[in-house]
């Protein structure tokens, strides 16, 4: 009953035109055992063409190990666990709105916490899994869930979210000018404003950025996105007025901002901690896929709150997620021992660091990492 996993080198994604007119080989987000086609066909300077074969063999061997785990896993492990977490978040919404009716501090704060955690679970975990079609094995239902989580809950457009995250960020992880996480940089802000104050504006900036990106999609998709964005915001606003009992529009809007920015700080931090500051590569000097992902991706330690709201694939299993993006959060956690052991056996990097350590690093080296262009890493003689 387990469907065959799709190939990384999906021909439909080849020759994708990247932003700025750079015509490149975009990688798909899914995989299958076998050579990692289209995952970096340029060998390092001075290396013979056949040098790429061992890297492809490594990725093939690792893919076969992971495929065995996937085939032996039940539907509950592949999708059920993560769907249940999202369903629980939806079921918690009424309790959160009812708690906000209270004039006492503790129930009111409980309502804010409940709505904030539920909102980030739906918008971050739900949108991330939906963008990779990791919630279901049905393509049709995958599109439905993508519209629900990305547009209705997150106020972003599916087409641009999928293109920027799946095709560019995953296809060209830490490649300068493509998937180098530069969209997260605001060099005109100083380190303390960026790290501790700017995240509060994420709920406001997200729909504004989405509206600007609507110029790049067809009018039907733009109209659908606008309707979903309006419906999501209005439902939240209406429930605060008519269920939670807020007396003025401004108090309701302030509560919306508070709940939607509750975990905005770790959201920004996680997005920069796990790639920026790691090796960066030029498009014509990038290593093969297994080296690219082992060098340019970092795992953070497990954290109960962030594991629930953001998902394992964004926290403690980010390396596994970049190697096998079509797997759900729970499956990334399940294959983590296999991937870490395999990379270590093959003397490949397996980057891990603590949240506090990365925070100190970015505060100390903010100018170098977030303002100036990162240096390109040269890997010579990878065999």
PDB file of N, CA and C in Angstrom, residues 195 269 273-274 276 298-301 352-365 369:
ATOM      1  N   UNK A 195      16.942  40.995  15.544  1.00  0.00           N
ATOM      2  CA  UNK A 195      16.798  39.743  16.282  1.00  0.00           C
ATOM      3  C   UNK A 195      15.662  39.771  17.297  1.00  0.00           C
ATOM      4  N   UNK A 269      14.432  33.252  13.884  1.00  0.00           N
ATOM      5  CA  UNK A 269      15.723  32.713  14.284  1.00  0.00           C
ATOM      6  C   UNK A 269      16.006  31.360  13.641  1.00  0.00           C
ATOM      7  N   UNK A 273      19.261  30.497  11.507  1.00  0.00           N
ATOM      8  CA  UNK A 273      20.259  29.706  12.225  1.00  0.00           C
ATOM      9  C   UNK A 273      20.701  28.477  11.427  1.00  0.00           C
ATOM     10  N   UNK A 274      19.797  27.883  10.654  1.00  0.00           N
ATOM     11  CA  UNK A 274      20.060  26.564  10.096  1.00  0.00           C
ATOM     12  C   UNK A 274      20.735  26.576   8.729  1.00  0.00           C
ATOM     13  N   UNK A 276      22.419  30.127   7.283  1.00  0.00           N
ATOM     14  CA  UNK A 276      23.354  31.246   7.210  1.00  0.00           C
ATOM     15  C   UNK A 276      24.496  31.009   8.196  1.00  0.00           C
ATOM     16  N   UNK A 298      21.819  22.622   9.098  1.00  0.00           N
ATOM     17  CA  UNK A 298      22.143  22.395  10.508  1.00  0.00           C
ATOM     18  C   UNK A 298      20.889  22.003  11.287  1.00  0.00           C
ATOM     19  N   UNK A 299      21.055  21.084  12.225  1.00  0.00           N
ATOM     20  CA  UNK A 299      19.970  20.677  13.128  1.00  0.00           C
ATOM     21  C   UNK A 299      20.088  21.387  14.466  1.00  0.00           C
ATOM     22  N   UNK A 300      18.942  21.781  15.014  1.00  0.00           N
ATOM     23  CA  UNK A 300      18.874  22.302  16.376  1.00  0.00           C
ATOM     24  C   UNK A 300      18.408  21.183  17.307  1.00  0.00           C
ATOM     25  N   UNK A 301      18.604  21.318  18.606  1.00  0.00           N
ATOM     26  CA  UNK A 301      18.144  20.270  19.535  1.00  0.00           C
ATOM     27  C   UNK A 301      16.619  20.199  19.574  1.00  0.00           C
ATOM     28  N   UNK A 352      25.181  20.098  13.935  1.00  0.00           N
ATOM     29  CA  UNK A 352      24.238  20.269  15.033  1.00  0.00           C
ATOM     30  C   UNK A 352      24.758  21.357  15.958  1.00  0.00           C
ATOM     31  N   UNK A 353      23.853  22.158  16.474  1.00  0.00           N
ATOM     32  CA  UNK A 353      24.245  23.214  17.409  1.00  0.00           C
ATOM     33  C   UNK A 353      23.026  23.586  18.242  1.00  0.00           C
ATOM     34  N   UNK A 354      23.264  24.244  19.377  1.00  0.00           N
ATOM     35  CA  UNK A 354      22.163  24.636  20.247  1.00  0.00           C
ATOM     36  C   UNK A 354      21.589  25.982  19.816  1.00  0.00           C
ATOM     37  N   UNK A 355      20.354  26.244  20.221  1.00  0.00           N
ATOM     38  CA  UNK A 355      19.694  27.510  19.908  1.00  0.00           C
ATOM     39  C   UNK A 355      20.467  28.680  20.514  1.00  0.00           C
ATOM     40  N   UNK A 356      20.882  28.538  21.771  1.00  0.00           N
ATOM     41  CA  UNK A 356      21.588  29.635  22.442  1.00  0.00           C
ATOM     42  C   UNK A 356      22.949  29.893  21.801  1.00  0.00           C
ATOM     43  N   UNK A 357      23.621  28.841  21.368  1.00  0.00           N
ATOM     44  CA  UNK A 357      24.917  29.008  20.723  1.00  0.00           C
ATOM     45  C   UNK A 357      24.782  29.755  19.397  1.00  0.00           C
ATOM     46  N   UNK A 358      23.775  29.409  18.613  1.00  0.00           N
ATOM     47  CA  UNK A 358      23.560  30.099  17.338  1.00  0.00           C
ATOM     48  C   UNK A 358      23.152  31.549  17.571  1.00  0.00           C
ATOM     49  N   UNK A 359      22.357  31.798  18.606  1.00  0.00           N
ATOM     50  CA  UNK A 359      21.955  33.173  18.908  1.00  0.00           C
ATOM     51  C   UNK A 359      23.172  34.024  19.252  1.00  0.00           C
ATOM     52  N   UNK A 360      24.065  33.499  20.071  1.00  0.00           N
ATOM     53  CA  UNK A 360      25.293  34.231  20.397  1.00  0.00           C
ATOM     54  C   UNK A 360      26.136  34.475  19.151  1.00  0.00           C
ATOM     55  N   UNK A 361      26.229  33.462  18.292  1.00  0.00           N
ATOM     56  CA  UNK A 361      27.010  33.591  17.071  1.00  0.00           C
ATOM     57  C   UNK A 361      26.487  34.730  16.193  1.00  0.00           C
ATOM     58  N   UNK A 362      25.172  34.803  16.027  1.00  0.00           N
ATOM     59  CA  UNK A 362      24.590  35.825  15.154  1.00  0.00           C
ATOM     60  C   UNK A 362      24.698  37.215  15.771  1.00  0.00           C
ATOM     61  N   UNK A 363      24.609  37.308  17.080  1.00  0.00           N
ATOM     62  CA  UNK A 363      24.787  38.612  17.715  1.00  0.00           C
ATOM     63  C   UNK A 363      26.247  39.083  17.607  1.00  0.00           C
ATOM     64  N   UNK A 364      27.182  38.158  17.691  1.00  0.00           N
ATOM     65  CA  UNK A 364      28.596  38.514  17.607  1.00  0.00           C
ATOM     66  C   UNK A 364      29.039  38.800  16.175  1.00  0.00           C
ATOM     67  N   UNK A 365      28.497  38.057  15.219  1.00  0.00           N
ATOM     68  CA  UNK A 365      28.956  38.170  13.822  1.00  0.00           C
ATOM     69  C   UNK A 365      27.850  38.652  12.895  1.00  0.00           C
ATOM     70  N   UNK A 369      27.537  38.038   8.827  1.00  0.00           N
ATOM     71  CA  UNK A 369      26.589  37.030   8.359  1.00  0.00           C
ATOM     72  C   UNK A 369      25.335  37.620   7.711  1.00  0.00           C
TER      73      UNK A 369
END
